[in-house]
Amino acid sequence: MDDPSNWMWIWLGAAVLFGLGEMASAGTFFLLPFAGGAVGATLLAAFGAPLLLQWVAFVVLSGAAFAALRPLAARLDRDEPSDGVGARRLIGERATVLQEIPADNSDLGLVRVHREEWRAESLDGSPIPVGALVRIVEMRGTRVVVFPTELPAPDQENP
C-alpha cells in the first residue's frame, strides 16, 4: 500500500471529492483548501515522494490555503445582504404619501419611495393624509405597510 502510484490515485480521488463537496455545499471555501492540499500530495506521489512527505504536504498546503481563504470568505459573508433583497430592500426607507391611505385599511393609498410608487396601507389602521412622510415597516405581497413619521403642516387657509 506504500506504492506511490497507488497513493497518487488516492490523493487524486480525495482532491476530486473535496472539490465536488465544495461545489455542492453552499459555504465559504471550507473544503477547497483540502482539495488544494490533496492536489499537492498527488503531485508528490506522481514524482515518487515518500508517503510521509505526501501527508506533510497535504497538511501544510491545506492549512496555508485555509488561512489564505479565510479573509475572503469572511468578506463575502459580511457583504451578503440579509433582508435587503428585492422589494425587502425598502424596509426602513422613508416615503411620501401621494394618495391618502384610508382608515382601517379599507382601501390602499399610494406612496413614493425614491422614484418608485407603491400601493400602501397603514400599520395601525389610522388614516394618513397626502404629503405625510412615512417609514416602510413591512412588505405584504406587492404593497408596503407604512407608519407616519411626520404629518404635513395643516393648511392655513382652511382652519
Coordinates of C-alpha atoms in Angstrom, one line a residue:
M1 CA 0.0 0.0 0.0
D2 CA 3.0 2.3 0.3
D3 CA 3.4 2.3 -3.5
P4 CA 3.4 5.9 -4.7
S5 CA 1.3 5.2 -7.7
N6 CA -1.5 3.8 -5.5
W7 CA -1.3 6.9 -3.3
M8 CA -1.4 9.1 -6.4
W9 CA -4.8 7.8 -7.3
I10 CA -6.0 8.0 -3.6
W11 CA -4.9 11.7 -3.4
L12 CA -6.4 12.5 -6.8
G13 CA -9.7 10.9 -5.7
A14 CA -9.6 12.9 -2.4
A15 CA -9.0 16.1 -4.4
V16 CA -11.9 15.4 -6.6
L17 CA -14.2 14.6 -3.7
F18 CA -13.2 17.7 -1.8
G19 CA -13.7 19.8 -4.9
L20 CA -17.1 18.3 -5.6
G21 CA -18.0 18.7 -1.9
E22 CA -17.1 22.4 -2.1
M23 CA -19.2 22.9 -5.2
A24 CA -22.1 21.1 -3.7
S25 CA -22.1 22.9 -0.4
A26 CA -23.3 26.5 0.0
G27 CA -20.4 27.6 2.0
T28 CA -17.4 29.8 2.2
F29 CA -14.4 27.8 0.9
F30 CA -14.3 25.2 3.6
L31 CA -13.4 22.1 1.5
L32 CA -11.4 23.9 -1.2
P33 CA -8.2 24.2 0.8
F34 CA -8.3 20.4 1.4
A35 CA -8.7 19.8 -2.3
G36 CA -5.6 22.0 -2.9
G37 CA -3.6 20.1 -0.3
A38 CA -4.7 16.8 -2.0
V39 CA -3.6 18.1 -5.4
G40 CA -0.2 18.9 -3.9
A41 CA 0.1 15.5 -2.4
T42 CA -1.0 14.0 -5.8
L43 CA 1.9 15.7 -7.5
L44 CA 4.4 14.5 -4.9
A45 CA 3.1 10.9 -5.3
A46 CA 3.4 11.2 -9.1
F47 CA 7.1 12.0 -8.6
G48 CA 7.6 9.1 -6.2
A49 CA 7.9 11.1 -2.9
P50 CA 7.6 9.1 0.3
L51 CA 4.2 8.8 1.9
L52 CA 5.2 10.8 5.0
L53 CA 6.2 13.7 2.8
Q54 CA 2.9 13.5 0.9
W55 CA 1.0 13.7 4.2
V56 CA 3.1 16.6 5.4
A57 CA 2.5 18.4 2.1
F58 CA -1.3 17.7 2.4
V59 CA -1.5 19.2 5.9
V60 CA 0.8 22.2 5.2
L61 CA -0.8 23.1 1.9
S62 CA -4.3 22.7 3.3
G63 CA -3.5 24.8 6.3
A64 CA -1.9 27.5 4.2
A65 CA -4.8 27.6 1.7
F66 CA -7.3 27.6 4.6
A67 CA -5.6 30.6 6.2
A68 CA -5.3 32.4 2.9
L69 CA -9.0 31.9 2.0
R70 CA -10.5 32.8 5.4
P71 CA -10.3 36.6 4.9
L72 CA -12.0 36.3 1.5
A73 CA -14.7 34.0 3.0
A74 CA -15.3 36.4 5.9
R75 CA -15.6 39.4 3.5
L76 CA -18.1 37.5 1.2
D77 CA -20.2 36.5 4.2
R78 CA -20.2 40.1 5.6
D79 CA -21.2 41.7 2.3
E80 CA -24.1 39.4 1.7
P81 CA -27.4 41.2 2.2
S82 CA -29.7 39.7 4.8
D83 CA -33.0 41.4 4.3
G84 CA -32.2 43.9 1.6
V85 CA -33.1 41.7 -1.4
G86 CA -35.8 42.5 -3.9
A87 CA -38.7 44.6 -2.5
R88 CA -37.5 43.9 1.1
R89 CA -34.7 46.5 0.4
L90 CA -37.4 49.1 1.0
I91 CA -37.9 48.2 4.7
G92 CA -36.8 51.1 6.8
E93 CA -36.9 53.6 3.9
R94 CA -38.8 56.9 4.1
A95 CA -41.6 57.6 1.6
T96 CA -44.1 60.4 0.8
V97 CA -47.8 59.7 0.6
L98 CA -49.2 60.6 -2.8
Q99 CA -52.7 59.3 -2.4
E100 CA -54.4 59.2 1.1
I101 CA -54.2 56.0 3.0
P102 CA -57.7 55.5 4.4
A103 CA -58.6 54.4 7.9
D104 CA -58.9 50.7 8.9
N105 CA -57.1 49.8 5.7
S106 CA -60.4 49.7 3.8
D107 CA -58.5 50.6 0.7
L108 CA -54.9 51.2 -0.3
G109 CA -53.1 54.5 -0.7
L110 CA -50.1 55.3 -2.8
V111 CA -46.6 56.3 -1.6
R112 CA -43.4 57.3 -3.4
V113 CA -40.1 55.7 -2.3
H114 CA -37.2 57.3 -4.1
R115 CA -38.6 57.2 -7.7
E116 CA -40.9 54.2 -7.2
E117 CA -44.6 54.3 -6.4
W118 CA -46.1 51.6 -4.2
R119 CA -49.6 50.8 -3.0
A120 CA -49.6 51.2 0.8
E121 CA -51.6 50.5 3.9
S122 CA -51.2 51.9 7.4
L123 CA -49.6 49.8 10.1
D124 CA -52.1 50.7 12.8
G125 CA -55.1 51.3 10.5
S126 CA -55.1 55.1 11.1
P127 CA -55.6 57.4 8.1
I128 CA -52.5 59.1 6.7
P129 CA -53.1 62.2 4.6
V130 CA -51.4 63.2 1.3
G131 CA -47.9 64.7 1.8
A132 CA -47.2 62.9 5.1
L133 CA -43.8 61.3 5.5
V134 CA -43.9 57.7 6.4
R135 CA -41.5 54.9 7.1
I136 CA -41.9 51.5 5.5
V137 CA -42.0 48.8 8.2
E138 CA -43.1 45.7 6.2
M139 CA -43.8 44.2 2.8
R140 CA -47.0 42.3 2.1
G141 CA -47.0 41.0 -1.4
T142 CA -47.0 43.9 -3.7
R143 CA -47.8 46.6 -1.2
V144 CA -45.9 48.3 1.6
V145 CA -47.0 48.8 5.2
V146 CA -46.2 52.2 6.5
F147 CA -46.2 54.2 9.7
P148 CA -46.3 58.0 9.7
T149 CA -43.1 59.8 10.9
E150 CA -44.1 63.3 10.0
L151 CA -47.6 64.6 9.2
P152 CA -48.0 67.5 6.8
A153 CA -48.5 71.0 8.2
P154 CA -52.2 71.9 8.4
D155 CA -53.5 74.1 5.6
Q156 CA -53.5 77.7 6.8
E157 CA -56.4 78.7 4.5
N158 CA -58.8 76.0 5.9
P159 CA -58.7 76.2 9.7

